[in-house]
PDB file of C-alpha atoms in Angstrom:
ATOM      1  CA  MET A   1     101.943  94.920 120.437  1.00  0.00           C
ATOM      2  CA  GLU A   2      98.777  92.819 120.486  1.00  0.00           C
ATOM      3  CA  PRO A   3      97.438  92.239 124.027  1.00  0.00           C
ATOM      4  CA  GLY A   4      99.373  89.386 125.595  1.00  0.00           C
ATOM      5  CA  LYS A   5     101.396  88.806 122.417  1.00  0.00           C
ATOM      6  CA  GLN A   6     105.038  87.886 122.894  1.00  0.00           C
ATOM      7  CA  TYR A   7     106.819  87.704 119.535  1.00  0.00           C
ATOM      8  CA  LYS A   8     109.674  85.278 118.948  1.00  0.00           C
ATOM      9  CA  ASN A   9     111.653  87.891 117.033  1.00  0.00           C
ATOM     10  CA  PRO A  10     110.395  91.342 118.098  1.00  0.00           C
ATOM     11  CA  PRO A  11     111.611  94.377 116.140  1.00  0.00           C
ATOM     12  CA  LEU A  12     112.424  96.312 119.301  1.00  0.00           C
ATOM     13  CA  VAL A  13     115.665  98.300 119.322  1.00  0.00           C
ATOM     14  CA  GLU A  14     115.075 100.196 122.564  1.00  0.00           C
ATOM     15  CA  VAL A  15     112.294 101.043 125.007  1.00  0.00           C
ATOM     16  CA  VAL A  16     112.612 104.154 127.181  1.00  0.00           C
ATOM     17  CA  PHE A  17     110.862 105.670 130.184  1.00  0.00           C
ATOM     18  CA  GLU A  18     111.876 109.282 130.818  1.00  0.00           C
ATOM     19  CA  LEU A  19     111.267 112.108 133.263  1.00  0.00           C
ATOM     20  CA  PHE A  20     112.128 115.770 132.813  1.00  0.00           C
ATOM     21  CA  PHE A  21     112.337 117.654 136.088  1.00  0.00           C
ATOM     22  CA  ASN A  22     113.167 121.125 137.369  1.00  0.00           C
ATOM     23  CA  SER A  23     116.918 121.465 137.844  1.00  0.00           C
ATOM     24  CA  LYS A  24     116.446 123.634 140.955  1.00  0.00           C
ATOM     25  CA  ASP A  25     115.858 120.379 142.857  1.00  0.00           C
ATOM     26  CA  TRP A  26     119.265 119.014 141.879  1.00  0.00           C
ATOM     27  CA  GLN A  27     122.213 118.549 144.245  1.00  0.00           C
ATOM     28  CA  PRO A  28     125.689 117.298 143.185  1.00  0.00           C
ATOM     29  CA  ILE A  29     125.472 114.410 145.643  1.00  0.00           C
ATOM     30  CA  VAL A  30     122.340 112.950 144.006  1.00  0.00           C
ATOM     31  CA  PRO A  31     124.208 110.633 141.544  1.00  0.00           C
ATOM     32  CA  ILE A  32     126.261 109.168 144.405  1.00  0.00           C
ATOM     33  CA  LEU A  33     123.213 108.581 146.595  1.00  0.00           C
ATOM     34  CA  PHE A  34     121.358 107.025 143.689  1.00  0.00           C
ATOM     35  CA  TYR A  35     124.208 104.626 142.906  1.00  0.00           C
ATOM     36  CA  ASP A  36     124.302 103.511 146.522  1.00  0.00           C
ATOM     37  CA  LYS A  37     120.692 102.369 146.143  1.00  0.00           C
ATOM     38  CA  ILE A  38     120.751 100.956 142.598  1.00  0.00           C
ATOM     39  CA  LYS A  39     124.160  99.226 142.613  1.00  0.00           C
ATOM     40  CA  THR A  40     122.798  95.770 143.456  1.00  0.00           C
ATOM     41  CA  VAL A  41     120.608  95.952 140.333  1.00  0.00           C
ATOM     42  CA  LEU A  42     122.801  98.057 138.030  1.00  0.00           C
ATOM     43  CA  PRO A  43     126.389  97.720 139.262  1.00  0.00           C
ATOM     44  CA  LYS A  44     128.249  99.500 136.453  1.00  0.00           C
ATOM     45  CA  VAL A  45     128.473 103.279 136.660  1.00  0.00           C
ATOM     46  CA  GLY A  46     129.981 105.913 134.392  1.00  0.00           C
ATOM     47  CA  GLN A  47     129.504 109.318 132.829  1.00  0.00           C
ATOM     48  CA  ASN A  48     128.701 110.287 129.290  1.00  0.00           C
ATOM     49  CA  SER A  49     128.081 113.449 127.310  1.00  0.00           C
ATOM     50  CA  ALA A  50     124.355 114.035 127.000  1.00  0.00           C
ATOM     51  CA  VAL A  51     122.183 115.774 124.482  1.00  0.00           C
ATOM     52  CA  ASN A  52     120.383 118.917 125.513  1.00  0.00           C
ATOM     53  CA  ILE A  53     116.620 118.649 125.387  1.00  0.00           C
ATOM     54  CA  GLU A  54     114.570 121.641 124.360  1.00  0.00           C
ATOM     55  CA  LEU A  55     110.919 121.461 125.371  1.00  0.00           C
ATOM     56  CA  ASN A  56     107.978 123.570 124.362  1.00  0.00           C
ATOM     57  CA  LYS A  57     104.275 123.237 125.011  1.00  0.00           C
ATOM     58  CA  LYS A  58     103.700 120.600 122.354  1.00  0.00           C
ATOM     59  CA  SER A  59     106.863 118.663 121.634  1.00  0.00           C
ATOM     60  CA  LEU A  60     110.602 118.373 122.116  1.00  0.00           C
ATOM     61  CA  ARG A  61     113.744 118.378 120.053  1.00  0.00           C
ATOM     62  CA  LEU A  62     117.211 117.126 120.824  1.00  0.00           C
ATOM     63  CA  LEU A  63     120.262 119.325 120.509  1.00  0.00           C
ATOM     64  CA  GLY A  64     123.944 118.519 120.762  1.00  0.00           C
ATOM     65  CA  GLY A  65     125.414 119.360 124.133  1.00  0.00           C
ATOM     66  CA  ASN A  66     128.184 118.801 126.648  1.00  0.00           C
ATOM     67  CA  GLU A  67     126.056 118.132 129.699  1.00  0.00           C
ATOM     68  CA  ASN A  68     127.309 115.258 131.850  1.00  0.00           C
ATOM     69  CA  ILE A  69     124.918 112.401 132.393  1.00  0.00           C
ATOM     70  CA  TYR A  70     125.460 109.536 134.819  1.00  0.00           C
ATOM     71  CA  GLN A  71     124.779 106.028 133.561  1.00  0.00           C
ATOM     72  CA  TYR A  72     124.050 102.984 135.717  1.00  0.00           C
ATOM     73  CA  LYS A  73     124.149  99.710 133.768  1.00  0.00           C
ATOM     74  CA  SER A  74     123.528  96.015 134.204  1.00  0.00           C
ATOM     75  CA  ASN A  75     126.521  93.733 133.744  1.00  0.00           C
ATOM     76  CA  ASP A  76     125.499  92.916 130.167  1.00  0.00           C
ATOM     77  CA  GLY A  77     124.732  96.573 129.360  1.00  0.00           C
ATOM     78  CA  SER A  78     121.178  95.854 128.189  1.00  0.00           C
ATOM     79  CA  THR A  79     119.485  97.733 131.033  1.00  0.00           C
ATOM     80  CA  LEU A  80     120.511 101.215 132.101  1.00  0.00           C
ATOM     81  CA  VAL A  81     119.369 104.253 134.025  1.00  0.00           C
ATOM     82  CA  GLN A  82     120.542 107.723 132.998  1.00  0.00           C
ATOM     83  CA  LEU A  83     120.536 110.673 135.370  1.00  0.00           C
ATOM     84  CA  SER A  84     121.453 114.334 134.934  1.00  0.00           C
ATOM     85  CA  ASP A  85     120.403 117.573 136.605  1.00  0.00           C
ATOM     86  CA  ARG A  86     117.074 117.592 134.727  1.00  0.00           C
ATOM     87  CA  LEU A  87     116.631 114.181 133.124  1.00  0.00           C
ATOM     88  CA  PHE A  88     115.977 110.679 134.462  1.00  0.00           C
ATOM     89  CA  THR A  89     115.549 107.714 132.093  1.00  0.00           C
ATOM     90  CA  VAL A  90     115.229 103.950 132.292  1.00  0.00           C
ATOM     91  CA  ASN A  91     116.317 102.235 129.060  1.00  0.00           C
ATOM     92  CA  LYS A  92     116.063  98.621 127.886  1.00  0.00           C
ATOM     93  CA  LEU A  93     117.980  97.206 124.931  1.00  0.00           C
ATOM     94  CA  PRO A  94     117.626  93.657 123.571  1.00  0.00           C
ATOM     95  CA  PRO A  95     117.064  91.074 124.786  1.00  0.00           C
ATOM     96  CA  TYR A  96     113.630  92.351 125.820  1.00  0.00           C
ATOM     97  CA  HIS A  97     111.908  90.057 128.321  1.00  0.00           C
ATOM     98  CA  GLY A  98     108.447  91.563 128.123  1.00  0.00           C
ATOM     99  CA  TRP A  99     106.580  94.489 129.601  1.00  0.00           C
ATOM    100  CA  GLU A 100     106.226  93.159 133.160  1.00  0.00           C
ATOM    101  CA  SER A 101     109.975  92.783 133.512  1.00  0.00           C
ATOM    102  CA  PHE A 102     110.671  96.294 132.225  1.00  0.00           C
ATOM    103  CA  TYR A 103     107.844  97.782 134.307  1.00  0.00           C
ATOM    104  CA  ASN A 104     109.399  96.294 137.450  1.00  0.00           C
ATOM    105  CA  THR A 105     112.770  97.797 136.524  1.00  0.00           C
ATOM    106  CA  ILE A 106     111.145 101.223 136.098  1.00  0.00           C
ATOM    107  CA  LYS A 107     109.328 100.824 139.409  1.00  0.00           C
ATOM    108  CA  ILE A 108     112.514  99.998 141.312  1.00  0.00           C
ATOM    109  CA  ALA A 109     114.587 102.775 139.726  1.00  0.00           C
ATOM    110  CA  TYR A 110     111.842 105.393 140.084  1.00  0.00           C
ATOM    111  CA  SER A 111     111.271 104.501 143.749  1.00  0.00           C
ATOM    112  CA  PHE A 112     114.982 105.058 144.461  1.00  0.00           C
ATOM    113  CA  PHE A 113     114.882 108.345 142.550  1.00  0.00           C
ATOM    114  CA  LYS A 114     111.913 109.542 144.620  1.00  0.00           C
ATOM    115  CA  GLU A 115     113.556 108.481 147.875  1.00  0.00           C
ATOM    116  CA  ILE A 116     116.485 110.757 147.086  1.00  0.00           C
ATOM    117  CA  MET A 117     114.431 113.603 145.582  1.00  0.00           C
ATOM    118  CA  PRO A 118     111.009 113.321 147.279  1.00  0.00           C
ATOM    119  CA  GLU A 119     109.915 116.882 146.478  1.00  0.00           C
ATOM    120  CA  VAL A 120     111.123 116.924 142.877  1.00  0.00           C
ATOM    121  CA  ASP A 121     109.031 118.983 140.458  1.00  0.00           C
ATOM    122  CA  ILE A 122     108.389 116.692 137.474  1.00  0.00           C
ATOM    123  CA  GLU A 123     107.700 118.784 134.378  1.00  0.00           C
ATOM    124  CA  LYS A 124     107.291 116.099 131.682  1.00  0.00           C
ATOM    125  CA  VAL A 125     107.058 112.321 131.534  1.00  0.00           C
ATOM    126  CA  GLY A 126     107.461 110.171 128.440  1.00  0.00           C
ATOM    127  CA  PHE A 127     107.422 106.592 127.194  1.00  0.00           C
ATOM    128  CA  ARG A 128     108.790 105.528 123.820  1.00  0.00           C
ATOM    129  CA  THR A 129     109.641 102.433 121.833  1.00  0.00           C
ATOM    130  CA  ILE A 130     112.111 102.374 118.944  1.00  0.00           C
ATOM    131  CA  ASN A 131     111.748  99.529 116.455  1.00  0.00           C
ATOM    132  CA  LYS A 132     113.474  98.439 113.249  1.00  0.00           C
ATOM    133  CA  ILE A 133     112.556  96.061 110.431  1.00  0.00           C
ATOM    134  CA  ASP A 134     113.877  95.226 106.976  1.00  0.00           C
ATOM    135  CA  VAL A 135     111.306  95.916 104.243  1.00  0.00           C
ATOM    136  CA  GLY A 136     113.514  94.695 101.374  1.00  0.00           C
ATOM    137  CA  ASP A 137     113.368  97.939  99.361  1.00  0.00           C
ATOM    138  CA  HIS A 138     112.664 101.551 100.258  1.00  0.00           C
ATOM    139  CA  ASN A 139     110.003 102.065  97.595  1.00  0.00           C
ATOM    140  CA  LEU A 140     106.501 103.076  98.657  1.00  0.00           C
ATOM    141  CA  GLY A 141     105.018  99.723  97.672  1.00  0.00           C
ATOM    142  CA  LYS A 142     107.189  97.943 100.231  1.00  0.00           C
ATOM    143  CA  ILE A 143     106.354 100.542 102.879  1.00  0.00           C
ATOM    144  CA  LYS A 144     102.629  99.921 102.268  1.00  0.00           C
ATOM    145  CA  GLU A 145     103.236  96.175 102.448  1.00  0.00           C
ATOM    146  CA  HIS A 146     104.518  96.527 106.007  1.00  0.00           C
ATOM    147  CA  PHE A 147     102.778  99.592 107.461  1.00  0.00           C
ATOM    148  CA  ASN A 148      99.231 100.914 107.674  1.00  0.00           C
ATOM    149  CA  TYR A 149     100.453 104.508 107.686  1.00  0.00           C
ATOM    150  CA  TYR A 150     102.585 106.033 104.940  1.00  0.00           C
ATOM    151  CA  PRO A 151     102.855 109.220 102.863  1.00  0.00           C
ATOM    152  CA  VAL A 152     100.239 109.896 100.192  1.00  0.00           C
ATOM    153  CA  LEU A 153     101.982 111.085  97.022  1.00  0.00           C
ATOM    154  CA  PRO A 154     100.751 113.473  94.326  1.00  0.00           C
ATOM    155  CA  GLU A 155      99.579 111.850  91.098  1.00  0.00           C
ATOM    156  CA  ASN A 156     102.669 112.987  89.178  1.00  0.00           C
ATOM    157  CA  VAL A 157     105.036 111.235  91.630  1.00  0.00           C
ATOM    158  CA  ASP A 158     105.452 107.483  91.250  1.00  0.00           C
ATOM    159  CA  ASN A 159     106.022 104.877  93.935  1.00  0.00           C
ATOM    160  CA  ASN A 160     109.770 104.585  93.304  1.00  0.00           C
ATOM    161  CA  THR A 161     110.704 106.537  96.407  1.00  0.00           C
ATOM    162  CA  SER A 162     114.236 106.242  97.739  1.00  0.00           C
ATOM    163  CA  SER A 163     113.561 107.431 101.289  1.00  0.00           C
ATOM    164  CA  VAL A 164     110.702 108.259 103.649  1.00  0.00           C
ATOM    165  CA  ASP A 165     110.692 110.450 106.763  1.00  0.00           C
ATOM    166  CA  LEU A 166     107.208 110.726 108.240  1.00  0.00           C
ATOM    167  CA  ARG A 167     106.131 112.132 111.611  1.00  0.00           C
ATOM    168  CA  VAL A 168     102.596 112.322 112.949  1.00  0.00           C
ATOM    169  CA  GLU A 169     101.467 113.808 116.268  1.00  0.00           C
ATOM    170  CA  ASN A 170      98.081 113.073 117.793  1.00  0.00           C
ATOM    171  CA  SER A 171      96.597 114.814 120.823  1.00  0.00           C
ATOM    172  CA  ILE A 172      95.565 112.328 123.525  1.00  0.00           C
ATOM    173  CA  VAL A 173      94.602 115.061 126.001  1.00  0.00           C
ATOM    174  CA  PRO A 174      94.418 118.516 124.359  1.00  0.00           C
ATOM    175  CA  ASN A 175      97.412 120.664 125.372  1.00  0.00           C
ATOM    176  CA  GLU A 176      98.486 118.058 127.939  1.00  0.00           C
ATOM    177  CA  GLU A 177      99.437 114.748 126.320  1.00  0.00           C
ATOM    178  CA  VAL A 178     100.535 113.741 122.839  1.00  0.00           C
ATOM    179  CA  LEU A 179     101.189 110.540 120.892  1.00  0.00           C
ATOM    180  CA  ALA A 180     103.888 110.820 118.227  1.00  0.00           C
ATOM    181  CA  LEU A 181     104.571 108.302 115.445  1.00  0.00           C
ATOM    182  CA  LYS A 182     107.743 108.448 113.373  1.00  0.00           C
ATOM    183  CA  LEU A 183     108.558 106.331 110.311  1.00  0.00           C
ATOM    184  CA  GLN A 184     112.006 106.735 108.763  1.00  0.00           C
ATOM    185  CA  THR A 185     114.029 104.809 106.207  1.00  0.00           C
ATOM    186  CA  ILE A 186     117.733 104.557 107.056  1.00  0.00           C
ATOM    187  CA  LYS A 187     120.877 103.452 105.243  1.00  0.00           C
ATOM    188  CA  GLN A 188     121.706  99.816 104.607  1.00  0.00           C
ATOM    189  CA  GLU A 189     123.552  98.156 107.468  1.00  0.00           C
ATOM    190  CA  PRO A 190     124.743  94.640 108.339  1.00  0.00           C
ATOM    191  CA  GLY A 191     121.757  92.310 108.452  1.00  0.00           C
ATOM    192  CA  TYR A 192     119.381  94.856 106.850  1.00  0.00           C
ATOM    193  CA  VAL A 193     118.948  95.500 103.124  1.00  0.00           C
ATOM    194  CA  ALA A 194     116.382  98.294 103.505  1.00  0.00           C
ATOM    195  CA  PRO A 195     115.926  99.100 107.199  1.00  0.00           C
ATOM    196  CA  VAL A 196     113.073 101.219 108.510  1.00  0.00           C
ATOM    197  CA  LEU A 197     112.967 102.748 111.984  1.00  0.00           C
ATOM    198  CA  PHE A 198     109.524 103.264 113.463  1.00  0.00           C
ATOM    199  CA  GLN A 199     108.953 104.895 116.823  1.00  0.00           C
ATOM    200  CA  TYR A 200     105.987 105.440 119.115  1.00  0.00           C
ATOM    201  CA  TYR A 201     106.194 108.113 121.795  1.00  0.00           C
ATOM    202  CA  VAL A 202     103.684 109.182 124.435  1.00  0.00           C
ATOM    203  CA  LEU A 203     104.634 112.446 126.156  1.00  0.00           C
ATOM    204  CA  ARG A 204     102.816 114.145 129.016  1.00  0.00           C
ATOM    205  CA  ILE A 205     103.659 117.826 128.623  1.00  0.00           C
ATOM    206  CA  GLU A 206     101.386 119.393 131.264  1.00  0.00           C
ATOM    207  CA  LYS A 207      99.816 118.373 134.595  1.00  0.00           C
ATOM    208  CA  VAL A 208     101.935 115.296 135.207  1.00  0.00           C
ATOM    209  CA  PRO A 209      99.862 112.985 137.442  1.00  0.00           C
ATOM    210  CA  ASN A 210     101.103 112.027 140.892  1.00  0.00           C
ATOM    211  CA  ASP A 211     100.734 108.358 139.977  1.00  0.00           C
ATOM    212  CA  VAL A 212     103.618 108.212 137.516  1.00  0.00           C
ATOM    213  CA  MET A 213     103.673 104.412 137.466  1.00  0.00           C
ATOM    214  CA  GLY A 214      99.976 104.320 136.622  1.00  0.00           C
ATOM    215  CA  TRP A 215     100.625 106.818 133.845  1.00  0.00           C
ATOM    216  CA  VAL A 216     103.441 104.787 132.286  1.00  0.00           C
ATOM    217  CA  SER A 217     101.299 101.648 132.394  1.00  0.00           C
ATOM    218  CA  ASN A 218      98.569 103.470 130.457  1.00  0.00           C
ATOM    219  CA  ALA A 219     101.146 104.918 128.049  1.00  0.00           C
ATOM    220  CA  HIS A 220     102.436 101.424 127.347  1.00  0.00           C
ATOM    221  CA  SER A 221      98.888 100.298 126.527  1.00  0.00           C
ATOM    222  CA  VAL A 222      98.547 103.180 124.058  1.00  0.00           C
ATOM    223  CA  VAL A 223     101.862 102.301 122.410  1.00  0.00           C
ATOM    224  CA  ARG A 224     101.017  98.599 122.266  1.00  0.00           C
ATOM    225  CA  GLU A 225      97.668  99.260 120.592  1.00  0.00           C
ATOM    226  CA  THR A 226      99.222 101.732 118.147  1.00  0.00           C
ATOM    227  CA  PHE A 227     101.961  99.230 117.292  1.00  0.00           C
ATOM    228  CA  SER A 228      99.389  96.556 116.533  1.00  0.00           C
ATOM    229  CA  LYS A 229      97.181  98.782 114.386  1.00  0.00           C
ATOM    230  CA  SER A 230      99.951 100.496 112.437  1.00  0.00           C
ATOM    231  CA  LEU A 231     101.580  97.328 111.093  1.00  0.00           C
ATOM    232  CA  THR A 232     100.152  94.928 108.531  1.00  0.00           C
ATOM    233  CA  ASN A 233      99.660  91.220 109.213  1.00  0.00           C
ATOM    234  CA  HIS A 234     102.417  90.551 106.675  1.00  0.00           C
ATOM    235  CA  SER A 235     104.811  92.604 108.770  1.00  0.00           C
ATOM    236  CA  LYS A 236     103.770  91.076 112.105  1.00  0.00           C
ATOM    237  CA  GLN A 237     104.154  87.540 110.773  1.00  0.00           C
ATOM    238  CA  LYS A 238     107.872  88.215 110.391  1.00  0.00           C
ATOM    239  CA  PHE A 239     108.166  88.803 114.136  1.00  0.00           C
ATOM    240  CA  ASP A 240     107.177  85.192 114.786  1.00  0.00           C
ATOM    241  CA  GLU A 241     109.910  83.837 112.524  1.00  0.00           C
ATOM    242  CA  GLN A 242     113.081  82.637 114.219  1.00  0.00           C
TER     243      GLN A 242
END
């Protein structure tokens, strides 16, 4: 988002901080010890079936799986931490109270995680935002009306597209850090005539810095700037409407 800009009606669906770590550092008692520390902040605890995450040097993909993941939630369910034998995430769902609030939640949860696993080998660290807006129609003209990035079509293909699925990856640090943008039309749902999901994801894939909190702060700045530059003024004006 624009520096210092707090929209009245932000398009945010979810914001996620995530760590991928070496499972050799895992002990079965870790989820219990973590809950003992986080329970005053996130009192609800449970287990869920997780996806398996396949990583390579440049990107990741999600696969179906039966891995158990522990979830620690706020009373209203809008803030949660997820923990498995190789994944640690901090997630925020609406209402979103701004970056400083979410940053403090990450800081608290990550400090507890490090207290329990001080020598953990962190392999990857990521920060992503998932957003959704209604563009009115899934044709290319409407996509261009709302976004500054979109597919370029051959001359023999008109603008009457019915769906778009676009992914772009940009190297921030060659072979070490990547910024991914994803734009995807999805099916009509309550409250949305022609919804579009758009995601921004910064992933550190090599040489994770010791200052993880400094890294995530910088990653947020990258995402915020990319958000601002990839949407048109017409689109951003909607976020200030009640």
